[in-house]
PDB file of C-alpha atoms in Angstrom:
ATOM      1  CA  MET A 482     180.087  12.545  17.880  1.00 46.00           C
ATOM      2  CA  ALA A 483     177.502  14.193  15.939  1.00 58.00           C
ATOM      3  CA  LYS A 484     173.975  14.364  17.184  1.00 56.00           C
ATOM      4  CA  GLY A 485     171.131  13.674  15.291  1.00 53.00           C
ATOM      5  CA  CYS A 486     167.252  12.438  15.357  1.00 55.00           C
ATOM      6  CA  ASP A 487     166.334   8.965  14.059  1.00 46.00           C
ATOM      7  CA  HIS A 488     162.616   9.735  13.957  1.00 45.00           C
ATOM      8  CA  PRO A 489     161.690   9.878  10.182  1.00 44.00           C
ATOM      9  CA  LEU A 490     159.806  13.069  10.707  1.00 44.00           C
ATOM     10  CA  GLY A 491     159.405  14.122  14.480  1.00 48.00           C
ATOM     11  CA  CYS A 492     161.430  17.362  15.123  1.00 56.00           C
ATOM     12  CA  HIS A 493     161.922  18.317  11.647  1.00 55.00           C
ATOM     13  CA  SER A 494     158.343  17.853  10.320  1.00 54.00           C
ATOM     14  CA  GLY A 495     156.870  21.342  11.335  1.00 58.00           C
ATOM     15  CA  GLU A 496     154.879  19.815  14.285  1.00 72.00           C
ATOM     16  CA  VAL A 497     157.267  21.505  16.548  1.00 82.00           C
ATOM     17  CA  PRO A 498     156.668  25.427  17.127  1.00 91.00           C
ATOM     18  CA  THR A 499     159.371  27.384  15.750  1.00 94.00           C
ATOM     19  CA  LEU A 500     158.681  30.594  16.821  1.00 95.00           C
ATOM     20  CA  ALA A 501     161.168  32.996  19.016  1.00 97.00           C
ATOM     21  CA  SER A 502     163.881  30.455  18.557  1.00 96.00           C
ATOM     22  CA  ALA A 503     166.290  32.644  16.353  1.00 97.00           C
ATOM     23  CA  THR A 504     170.059  33.007  17.420  1.00 95.00           C
ATOM     24  CA  VAL A 505     170.318  36.201  19.795  1.00 95.00           C
ATOM     25  CA  GLY A 506     173.803  36.921  19.530  1.00 89.00           C
ATOM     26  CA  ALA A 507     173.957  37.687  15.681  1.00 94.00           C
ATOM     27  CA  ARG A 508     173.274  41.084  14.590  1.00 97.00           C
ATOM     28  CA  LEU A 509     176.777  41.184  12.693  1.00 98.00           C
ATOM     29  CA  TRP A 510     177.862  38.221   9.972  1.00 98.00           C
ATOM     30  CA  LEU A 511     180.767  37.191   8.602  1.00 98.00           C
ATOM     31  CA  LEU A 512     180.727  34.484   5.675  1.00 98.00           C
ATOM     32  CA  VAL A 513     184.109  32.903   4.903  1.00 98.00           C
ATOM     33  CA  GLU A 514     183.928  30.466   1.951  1.00 97.00           C
ATOM     34  CA  TYR A 515     185.595  27.211   2.934  1.00 96.00           C
ATOM     35  CA  PRO A 516     184.794  24.009   0.701  1.00 94.00           C
ATOM     36  CA  GLY A 517     187.274  21.978   2.841  1.00 93.00           C
ATOM     37  CA  PRO A 518     186.163  19.857   5.753  1.00 93.00           C
ATOM     38  CA  TRP A 519     184.018  22.085   8.805  1.00 96.00           C
ATOM     39  CA  PRO A 520     185.317  21.094  12.448  1.00 94.00           C
ATOM     40  CA  SER A 521     182.158  20.775  14.786  1.00 93.00           C
ATOM     41  CA  HIS A 522     183.158  23.780  16.456  1.00 93.00           C
ATOM     42  CA  LEU A 523     184.599  26.883  14.596  1.00 95.00           C
ATOM     43  CA  GLU A 524     186.119  28.199  17.808  1.00 92.00           C
ATOM     44  CA  SER A 525     188.234  25.154  18.011  1.00 91.00           C
ATOM     45  CA  PHE A 526     189.995  26.844  15.464  1.00 91.00           C
ATOM     46  CA  GLU A 527     190.792  23.440  13.707  1.00 93.00           C
ATOM     47  CA  LEU A 528     191.175  25.160  10.181  1.00 96.00           C
ATOM     48  CA  PRO A 529     193.791  26.322   7.860  1.00 96.00           C
ATOM     49  CA  GLU A 530     195.791  29.365   9.580  1.00 96.00           C
ATOM     50  CA  GLU A 531     194.073  32.306   7.485  1.00 96.00           C
ATOM     51  CA  ILE A 532     190.831  31.087   7.971  1.00 97.00           C
ATOM     52  CA  SER A 533     190.985  30.470  11.803  1.00 97.00           C
ATOM     53  CA  GLU A 534     192.572  33.890  11.965  1.00 97.00           C
ATOM     54  CA  LEU A 535     189.529  35.396  10.425  1.00 98.00           C
ATOM     55  CA  VAL A 536     187.288  33.415  12.794  1.00 98.00           C
ATOM     56  CA  ARG A 537     189.094  34.325  15.788  1.00 97.00           C
ATOM     57  CA  ARG A 538     189.146  38.503  14.733  1.00 98.00           C
ATOM     58  CA  ALA A 539     185.365  37.852  14.290  1.00 98.00           C
ATOM     59  CA  LEU A 540     184.665  36.471  17.661  1.00 97.00           C
ATOM     60  CA  GLU A 541     186.940  38.921  19.380  1.00 97.00           C
ATOM     61  CA  ARG A 542     184.506  41.713  18.074  1.00 98.00           C
ATOM     62  CA  GLY A 543     180.955  40.213  18.676  1.00 97.00           C
ATOM     63  CA  ILE A 544     180.484  39.042  14.919  1.00 98.00           C
ATOM     64  CA  ARG A 545     179.288  35.715  13.790  1.00 98.00           C
ATOM     65  CA  PRO A 546     181.548  33.658  11.992  1.00 98.00           C
ATOM     66  CA  GLN A 547     180.109  31.314   9.336  1.00 98.00           C
ATOM     67  CA  LEU A 548     181.986  28.908   6.948  1.00 98.00           C
ATOM     68  CA  ILE A 549     180.000  28.730   3.805  1.00 98.00           C
ATOM     69  CA  ARG A 550     180.347  26.573   0.172  1.00 97.00           C
ATOM     70  CA  ARG A 551     178.437  26.554  -2.872  1.00 96.00           C
ATOM     71  CA  PRO A 552     175.509  23.561  -2.780  1.00 96.00           C
ATOM     72  CA  GLY A 553     177.249  20.455  -3.983  1.00 80.00           C
ATOM     73  CA  ARG A 554     180.919  21.944  -4.265  1.00 65.00           C
ATOM     74  CA  ARG A 555     183.772  20.524  -2.508  1.00 63.00           C
ATOM     75  CA  THR A 556     186.688  21.793  -4.586  1.00 62.00           C
ATOM     76  CA  ARG A 557     188.702  24.707  -3.682  1.00 57.00           C
ATOM     77  CA  PRO A 558     187.696  27.881  -5.891  1.00 54.00           C
ATOM     78  CA  ARG A 559     189.796  28.946  -8.382  1.00 55.00           C
ATOM     79  CA  GLU A 560     190.218  32.487  -7.914  1.00 61.00           C
ATOM     80  CA  GLN A 561     193.127  33.525  -5.457  1.00 81.00           C
ATOM     81  CA  GLY A 562     192.482  34.791  -2.284  1.00 94.00           C
ATOM     82  CA  ILE A 563     189.552  34.323   0.493  1.00 97.00           C
ATOM     83  CA  ARG A 564     185.966  35.147  -0.880  1.00 97.00           C
ATOM     84  CA  VAL A 565     183.991  36.760   2.240  1.00 98.00           C
ATOM     85  CA  LEU A 566     180.490  38.249   2.508  1.00 98.00           C
ATOM     86  CA  LEU A 567     179.734  40.760   5.512  1.00 98.00           C
ATOM     87  CA  ALA A 568     176.180  41.182   6.876  1.00 98.00           C
ATOM     88  CA  TYR A 569     175.029  44.461   9.032  1.00 98.00           C
ATOM     89  CA  ALA A 570     171.687  43.612  10.713  1.00 96.00           C
ATOM     90  CA  ALA A 571     172.192  45.775  13.615  1.00 91.00           C
ATOM     91  CA  GLY A 572     170.822  49.221  11.992  1.00 81.00           C
ATOM     92  CA  GLU A 573     167.748  50.315  10.512  1.00 85.00           C
ATOM     93  CA  ARG A 574     168.858  49.738   7.024  1.00 93.00           C
ATOM     94  CA  PRO A 575     170.876  46.077   6.944  1.00 97.00           C
ATOM     95  CA  TRP A 576     173.261  45.791   4.224  1.00 98.00           C
ATOM     96  CA  LEU A 577     175.585  42.947   2.696  1.00 98.00           C
ATOM     97  CA  ALA A 578     178.647  43.129   1.238  1.00 98.00           C
ATOM     98  CA  SER A 579     180.947  40.959  -0.436  1.00 98.00           C
ATOM     99  CA  GLY A 580     184.741  40.450  -1.506  1.00 98.00           C
ATOM    100  CA  ILE A 581     187.850  38.452  -2.154  1.00 97.00           C
ATOM    101  CA  VAL A 582     190.876  39.289   0.441  1.00 98.00           C
ATOM    102  CA  ALA A 583     194.458  38.023   0.474  1.00 96.00           C
ATOM    103  CA  GLY A 584     194.282  37.425   3.924  1.00 96.00           C
ATOM    104  CA  PRO A 585     192.865  38.453   7.265  1.00 97.00           C
ATOM    105  CA  GLU A 586     194.838  41.714   7.153  1.00 97.00           C
ATOM    106  CA  ASP A 587     192.985  42.724   4.226  1.00 98.00           C
ATOM    107  CA  LEU A 588     189.547  42.592   5.725  1.00 98.00           C
ATOM    108  CA  ASP A 589     188.281  45.587   8.138  1.00 98.00           C
ATOM    109  CA  LEU A 590     186.175  44.117  10.542  1.00 98.00           C
ATOM    110  CA  ASP A 591     186.367  47.164  12.964  1.00 98.00           C
ATOM    111  CA  ALA A 592     184.443  48.988   9.854  1.00 98.00           C
ATOM    112  CA  LEU A 593     181.816  46.297  10.181  1.00 98.00           C
ATOM    113  CA  VAL A 594     181.460  46.786  13.502  1.00 97.00           C
ATOM    114  CA  ALA A 595     181.196  50.557  13.174  1.00 97.00           C
ATOM    115  CA  GLY A 596     178.488  50.079  10.322  1.00 97.00           C
ATOM    116  CA  VAL A 597     180.542  50.817   7.487  1.00 97.00           C
ATOM    117  CA  VAL A 598     181.770  48.637   4.280  1.00 98.00           C
ATOM    118  CA  PRO A 599     185.074  47.582   4.655  1.00 98.00           C
ATOM    119  CA  GLY A 600     187.214  49.200   1.383  1.00 97.00           C
ATOM    120  CA  SER A 601     187.885  45.536   0.339  1.00 97.00           C
ATOM    121  CA  CYS A 602     184.320  44.893  -0.250  1.00 98.00           C
ATOM    122  CA  ILE A 603     181.234  46.150  -2.447  1.00 98.00           C
ATOM    123  CA  LEU A 604     177.536  46.232  -1.311  1.00 98.00           C
ATOM    124  CA  GLU A 605     175.529  43.349  -2.914  1.00 98.00           C
ATOM    125  CA  ASP A 606     172.012  44.355  -4.170  1.00 96.00           C
ATOM    126  CA  GLU A 607     170.563  41.119  -3.713  1.00 97.00           C
ATOM    127  CA  PRO A 608     170.121  39.095  -0.297  1.00 98.00           C
ATOM    128  CA  VAL A 609     171.885  35.758   0.351  1.00 98.00           C
ATOM    129  CA  PHE A 610     170.289  32.564   1.681  1.00 98.00           C
ATOM    130  CA  LEU A 611     172.050  30.062   3.938  1.00 98.00           C
ATOM    131  CA  VAL A 612     171.162  26.377   4.840  1.00 98.00           C
ATOM    132  CA  CYS A 613     172.730  24.607   7.631  1.00 97.00           C
ATOM    133  CA  THR A 614     174.386  21.331   6.265  1.00 96.00           C
ATOM    134  CA  HIS A 615     176.941  21.113   9.142  1.00 95.00           C
ATOM    135  CA  ALA A 616     176.931  17.173   9.361  1.00 90.00           C
ATOM    136  CA  LYS A 617     179.780  17.026  11.955  1.00 89.00           C
ATOM    137  CA  ARG A 618     177.403  19.389  14.449  1.00 87.00           C
ATOM    138  CA  ASN A 619     174.274  17.474  13.685  1.00 85.00           C
ATOM    139  CA  VAL A 620     173.699  15.004  11.160  1.00 90.00           C
ATOM    140  CA  CYS A 621     169.937  16.033  10.829  1.00 89.00           C
ATOM    141  CA  CYS A 622     171.414  19.280   9.354  1.00 92.00           C
ATOM    142  CA  ALA A 623     173.237  17.469   6.712  1.00 91.00           C
ATOM    143  CA  ARG A 624     170.707  14.767   6.068  1.00 93.00           C
ATOM    144  CA  ILE A 625     167.878  17.431   5.687  1.00 95.00           C
ATOM    145  CA  GLY A 626     169.478  20.422   4.570  1.00 96.00           C
ATOM    146  CA  LEU A 627     171.913  19.240   1.779  1.00 96.00           C
ATOM    147  CA  PRO A 628     168.606  18.266  -0.593  1.00 96.00           C
ATOM    148  CA  LEU A 629     167.168  21.532   0.417  1.00 97.00           C
ATOM    149  CA  ALA A 630     170.353  23.664  -0.414  1.00 97.00           C
ATOM    150  CA  ARG A 631     170.686  22.092  -3.659  1.00 97.00           C
ATOM    151  CA  SER A 632     167.210  22.646  -4.655  1.00 97.00           C
ATOM    152  CA  LEU A 633     167.005  26.098  -3.725  1.00 98.00           C
ATOM    153  CA  ALA A 634     170.023  26.959  -5.341  1.00 97.00           C
ATOM    154  CA  GLU A 635     168.461  25.623  -8.665  1.00 97.00           C
ATOM    155  CA  ASN A 636     165.777  28.272  -8.331  1.00 97.00           C
ATOM    156  CA  LEU A 637     168.090  31.020  -6.975  1.00 97.00           C
ATOM    157  CA  PRO A 638     171.619  30.318  -8.569  1.00 93.00           C
ATOM    158  CA  ASP A 639     174.412  32.174  -6.979  1.00 95.00           C
ATOM    159  CA  ARG A 640     172.253  33.593  -4.132  1.00 98.00           C
ATOM    160  CA  VAL A 641     172.202  30.250  -1.915  1.00 98.00           C
ATOM    161  CA  TRP A 642     175.069  28.961   0.170  1.00 98.00           C
ATOM    162  CA  GLU A 643     175.623  25.893   2.450  1.00 98.00           C
ATOM    163  CA  THR A 644     176.701  27.135   6.111  1.00 98.00           C
ATOM    164  CA  SER A 645     177.773  25.894   9.253  1.00 97.00           C
ATOM    165  CA  HIS A 646     176.125  25.485  12.342  1.00 96.00           C
ATOM    166  CA  VAL A 647     173.449  28.328  12.871  1.00 96.00           C
ATOM    167  CA  GLY A 648     171.751  27.491  15.982  1.00 92.00           C
ATOM    168  CA  GLY A 649     168.490  25.256  16.665  1.00 91.00           C
ATOM    169  CA  ASP A 650     169.582  21.849  15.287  1.00 89.00           C
ATOM    170  CA  ARG A 651     166.270  20.676  16.185  1.00 88.00           C
ATOM    171  CA  TYR A 652     164.865  22.956  13.848  1.00 93.00           C
ATOM    172  CA  ALA A 653     166.544  21.368  10.698  1.00 94.00           C
ATOM    173  CA  ALA A 654     166.489  22.290   7.938  1.00 96.00           C
ATOM    174  CA  ASN A 655     167.377  25.872   8.900  1.00 97.00           C
ATOM    175  CA  LEU A 656     167.227  28.810   6.819  1.00 98.00           C
ATOM    176  CA  VAL A 657     168.793  32.151   7.230  1.00 98.00           C
ATOM    177  CA  CYS A 658     168.007  35.011   5.123  1.00 98.00           C
ATOM    178  CA  LEU A 659     170.614  37.719   5.115  1.00 98.00           C
ATOM    179  CA  PRO A 660     171.406  41.040   5.743  1.00 98.00           C
ATOM    180  CA  HIS A 661     168.434  41.092   7.943  1.00 98.00           C
ATOM    181  CA  GLY A 662     168.940  37.979   9.835  1.00 98.00           C
ATOM    182  CA  ILE A 663     165.796  36.221   9.365  1.00 98.00           C
ATOM    183  CA  PHE A 664     165.456  32.691  10.678  1.00 98.00           C
ATOM    184  CA  TYR A 665     163.369  29.784   9.485  1.00 98.00           C
ATOM    185  CA  GLY A 666     163.366  26.089  10.608  1.00 97.00           C
ATOM    186  CA  SER A 667     161.918  22.906   9.799  1.00 95.00           C
ATOM    187  CA  MET A 668     162.108  23.683   6.130  1.00 96.00           C
ATOM    188  CA  SER A 669     160.743  22.007   3.518  1.00 96.00           C
ATOM    189  CA  GLN A 670     161.891  22.536  -0.099  1.00 96.00           C
ATOM    190  CA  ALA A 671     158.722  24.189  -1.146  1.00 97.00           C
ATOM    191  CA  ALA A 672     158.297  26.336   1.955  1.00 97.00           C
ATOM    192  CA  ALA A 673     162.126  27.529   1.661  1.00 98.00           C
ATOM    193  CA  LEU A 674     161.309  28.732  -1.836  1.00 98.00           C
ATOM    194  CA  ALA A 675     158.659  30.188  -0.421  1.00 98.00           C
ATOM    195  CA  ALA A 676     160.262  31.997   2.194  1.00 98.00           C
ATOM    196  CA  ALA A 677     163.229  33.260   0.122  1.00 98.00           C
ATOM    197  CA  ASN A 678     161.011  34.476  -2.498  1.00 98.00           C
ATOM    198  CA  ALA A 679     159.005  36.365   0.297  1.00 98.00           C
ATOM    199  CA  TYR A 680     162.229  38.015   1.469  1.00 98.00           C
ATOM    200  CA  ARG A 681     163.259  39.191  -1.960  1.00 98.00           C
ATOM    201  CA  SER A 682     160.028  40.894  -1.590  1.00 97.00           C
ATOM    202  CA  GLY A 683     160.851  42.349   1.788  1.00 97.00           C
ATOM    203  CA  GLU A 684     158.174  40.147   3.505  1.00 98.00           C
ATOM    204  CA  VAL A 685     158.316  37.359   5.848  1.00 98.00           C
ATOM    205  CA  ILE A 686     156.043  34.281   6.241  1.00 98.00           C
ATOM    206  CA  LEU A 687     155.083  33.405   9.780  1.00 97.00           C
ATOM    207  CA  ASP A 688     154.689  29.632   8.903  1.00 95.00           C
ATOM    208  CA  ARG A 689     157.949  28.070  10.386  1.00 97.00           C
ATOM    209  CA  TYR A 690     159.147  31.692  11.092  1.00 98.00           C
ATOM    210  CA  ARG A 691     161.807  31.523  13.661  1.00 98.00           C
ATOM    211  CA  GLY A 692     162.286  35.182  14.277  1.00 97.00           C
ATOM    212  CA  ARG A 693     165.210  37.622  13.833  1.00 97.00           C
ATOM    213  CA  ALA A 694     168.354  37.238  14.871  1.00 97.00           C
ATOM    214  CA  GLY A 695     169.773  39.447  17.348  1.00 95.00           C
ATOM    215  CA  ILE A 696     166.660  40.084  19.228  1.00 96.00           C
ATOM    216  CA  PRO A 697     166.055  38.505  22.484  1.00 96.00           C
ATOM    217  CA  GLU A 698     163.610  35.536  22.337  1.00 97.00           C
ATOM    218  CA  PRO A 699     160.392  36.887  24.294  1.00 97.00           C
ATOM    219  CA  LEU A 700     160.510  40.005  21.729  1.00 98.00           C
ATOM    220  CA  GLN A 701     160.865  37.611  18.835  1.00 98.00           C
ATOM    221  CA  ALA A 702     157.681  36.195  20.468  1.00 98.00           C
ATOM    222  CA  VAL A 703     155.916  39.471  20.892  1.00 98.00           C
ATOM    223  CA  GLU A 704     156.943  40.449  17.298  1.00 97.00           C
ATOM    224  CA  HIS A 705     155.338  37.125  15.971  1.00 98.00           C
ATOM    225  CA  PHE A 706     152.047  37.511  17.635  1.00 98.00           C
ATOM    226  CA  ALA A 707     151.812  41.053  16.482  1.00 98.00           C
ATOM    227  CA  ARG A 708     152.088  39.786  13.187  1.00 97.00           C
ATOM    228  CA  ALA A 709     150.033  37.232  13.147  1.00 97.00           C
ATOM    229  CA  HIS A 710     147.339  39.261  14.802  1.00 96.00           C
ATOM    230  CA  THR A 711     147.610  42.211  11.918  1.00 95.00           C
ATOM    231  CA  GLY A 712     148.564  40.196   9.072  1.00 95.00           C
ATOM    232  CA  GLU A 713     151.565  42.590   8.349  1.00 95.00           C
ATOM    233  CA  CYS A 714     154.331  40.875   6.698  1.00 95.00           C
ATOM    234  CA  SER A 715     156.551  43.468   5.898  1.00 96.00           C
ATOM    235  CA  VAL A 716     160.205  42.905   7.128  1.00 96.00           C
ATOM    236  CA  GLY A 717     160.359  46.283   8.634  1.00 93.00           C
ATOM    237  CA  ALA A 718     156.818  46.483   9.640  1.00 95.00           C
ATOM    238  CA  VAL A 719     156.764  45.591  13.527  1.00 96.00           C
ATOM    239  CA  ALA A 720     158.916  47.387  16.262  1.00 95.00           C
ATOM    240  CA  VAL A 721     159.136  46.632  19.765  1.00 96.00           C
ATOM    241  CA  GLU A 722     159.011  50.001  21.538  1.00 96.00           C
ATOM    242  CA  SER A 723     159.599  49.223  25.271  1.00 97.00           C
ATOM    243  CA  SER A 724     159.395  46.024  27.208  1.00 98.00           C
ATOM    244  CA  ARG A 725     159.285  44.937  30.754  1.00 97.00           C
ATOM    245  CA  THR A 726     159.762  41.469  32.512  1.00 96.00           C
ATOM    246  CA  ASP A 727     158.281  40.597  35.625  1.00 97.00           C
ATOM    247  CA  GLY A 728     159.180  36.738  36.538  1.00 95.00           C
ATOM    248  CA  ASP A 729     158.276  34.761  33.436  1.00 95.00           C
ATOM    249  CA  VAL A 730     155.905  37.236  31.951  1.00 98.00           C
ATOM    250  CA  THR A 731     157.235  39.791  29.527  1.00 98.00           C
ATOM    251  CA  GLU A 732     154.877  42.760  28.443  1.00 98.00           C
ATOM    252  CA  ALA A 733     155.748  44.831  25.265  1.00 98.00           C
ATOM    253  CA  ILE A 734     154.240  47.783  23.563  1.00 98.00           C
ATOM    254  CA  VAL A 735     154.706  47.136  19.711  1.00 98.00           C
ATOM    255  CA  ARG A 736     154.161  49.443  16.896  1.00 97.00           C
ATOM    256  CA  VAL A 737     152.863  47.789  13.732  1.00 97.00           C
ATOM    257  CA  ARG A 738     153.376  50.157  10.579  1.00 92.00           C
ATOM    258  CA  THR A 739     149.967  49.297   8.489  1.00 87.00           C
ATOM    259  CA  LYS A 740     149.201  50.087   4.976  1.00 80.00           C
ATOM    260  CA  ARG A 741     145.568  51.221   5.870  1.00 79.00           C
ATOM    261  CA  ARG A 742     145.672  52.765   9.000  1.00 78.00           C
ATOM    262  CA  GLY A 743     149.369  54.150   9.587  1.00 88.00           C
ATOM    263  CA  ASP A 744     150.963  53.340  12.961  1.00 94.00           C
ATOM    264  CA  VAL A 745     148.947  51.230  15.382  1.00 96.00           C
ATOM    265  CA  ARG A 746     150.263  50.280  18.707  1.00 97.00           C
ATOM    266  CA  PHE A 747     149.468  47.182  20.957  1.00 98.00           C
ATOM    267  CA  GLN A 748     150.297  46.115  24.326  1.00 98.00           C
ATOM    268  CA  VAL A 749     151.538  42.515  23.840  1.00 98.00           C
ATOM    269  CA  VAL A 750     152.019  40.132  27.059  1.00 98.00           C
ATOM    270  CA  ILE A 751     153.524  36.739  26.655  1.00 98.00           C
ATOM    271  CA  GLU A 752     154.858  33.932  28.898  1.00 98.00           C
ATOM    272  CA  PRO A 753     156.846  30.810  28.384  1.00 97.00           C
ATOM    273  CA  SER A 754     155.455  27.579  27.490  1.00 94.00           C
ATOM    274  CA  ALA A 755     156.751  23.974  27.333  1.00 88.00           C
ATOM    275  CA  PHE A 756     156.158  21.804  24.062  1.00 81.00           C
ATOM    276  CA  THR A 757     156.544  18.062  24.050  1.00 76.00           C
ATOM    277  CA  THR A 758     157.895  17.269  20.773  1.00 68.00           C
ATOM    278  CA  PRO A 759     156.545  13.961  18.950  1.00 63.00           C
ATOM    279  CA  CYS A 760     159.976  12.309  18.625  1.00 56.00           C
ATOM    280  CA  GLY A 761     161.440  12.483  22.059  1.00 49.00           C
ATOM    281  CA  THR A 762     165.040  11.683  20.692  1.00 48.00           C
ATOM    282  CA  ALA A 763     168.433  13.384  20.944  1.00 49.00           C
ATOM    283  CA  CYS A 764     167.182  16.570  19.183  1.00 55.00           C
ATOM    284  CA  ALA A 765     164.975  17.546  22.113  1.00 57.00           C
ATOM    285  CA  GLU A 766     162.410  16.005  24.230  1.00 66.00           C
ATOM    286  CA  LYS A 767     160.881  19.396  24.936  1.00 74.00           C
ATOM    287  CA  VAL A 768     161.077  22.569  23.544  1.00 80.00           C
ATOM    288  CA  MET A 769     160.649  26.262  25.103  1.00 87.00           C
ATOM    289  CA  THR A 770     158.149  28.185  23.382  1.00 94.00           C
ATOM    290  CA  TYR A 771     155.931  31.166  24.092  1.00 97.00           C
ATOM    291  CA  ARG A 772     152.014  31.485  25.182  1.00 97.00           C
ATOM    292  CA  LEU A 773     150.162  34.860  24.311  1.00 98.00           C
ATOM    293  CA  VAL A 774     148.465  35.901  27.433  1.00 98.00           C
ATOM    294  CA  SER A 775     146.862  39.042  25.808  1.00 98.00           C
ATOM    295  CA  LEU A 776     147.138  41.234  22.943  1.00 98.00           C
ATOM    296  CA  ASP A 777     145.494  44.702  23.014  1.00 98.00           C
ATOM    297  CA  ARG A 778     145.168  47.700  20.979  1.00 97.00           C
ATOM    298  CA  LEU A 779     146.284  51.054  22.517  1.00 95.00           C
ATOM    299  CA  THR A 780     143.687  54.024  21.946  1.00 80.00           C
ATOM    300  CA  PRO A 781     145.950  56.930  20.895  1.00 73.00           C
ATOM    301  CA  VAL A 782     145.729  59.823  23.051  1.00 54.00           C
ATOM    302  CA  ARG A 783     144.358  62.801  21.900  1.00 53.00           C
ATOM    303  CA  TYR A 784     144.490  66.136  23.731  1.00 50.00           C
ATOM    304  CA  ALA A 785     142.002  68.849  23.618  1.00 52.00           C
ATOM    305  CA  THR A 786     142.930  72.016  22.000  1.00 53.00           C
ATOM    306  CA  PRO A 787     142.821  75.013  24.599  1.00 55.00           C
ATOM    307  CA  ALA A 788     140.344  77.546  23.679  1.00 53.00           C
ATOM    308  CA  LEU A 789     141.515  80.702  22.498  1.00 50.00           C
ATOM    309  CA  ALA A 790     140.735  83.560  24.853  1.00 41.00           C
TER     310      ALA A 790
END
């Protein structure tokens, strides 16, 4: 039975911290259009044979599979074949590609793993936005996600898709921005539009920002606090250069590319922290988040030039 929260606001109102909660294991994405019924778990393979085979091949290669459909649409697309979108977020220059394939054999997923656009696909020059509406996984995702997906699609035609479970039901409605894998949670319609427009401009908004997929949660927290401290919003402005963990405490050196001062480095120390939710129902009684312990700017080391003899 699908889970859900009967609190009218509760977990999904924005009161619960969303930082550092993006799906860790997702740097490569396969989106498969399928307007038919979605099973609660894709790995159960309770789908048409060709769709199940695409999901199986993706999982074997460490690719995140997602079922997608246009907001409000429940009929099969007229074109022959299967519409797919691929997102590569593992490199410094993420990309998105799309295509229509006759079947699993026509999609080279090994190329995606290697960071190469498969021959059956072409690069996209605009991002796509996924809104989780997976009712069989969690009813809140459909109750809150469906109207959000339709509203966002009205403002961004052809760039918005409903999608299956993305992780973090307690943060519904969830929004994912590809190709970078930027996650937002507890989204209102206004917040989703603001986040989507920011991403189209190459920026993130920290309000309800869950993090970037494929990065360990402590390092997502480190990035969040570095952005909050400096105000840098560019998607590529923050990078964790090194980190170490001692028990529950994570210490990291973070490079922030600022517009005024160039690269600035900080030492950021964080630790886990429990947050008691206002709803206390099936979604979650407590949410694990992170607390900033310290954040210090590192002074660049300057070496004296030896005097000439």
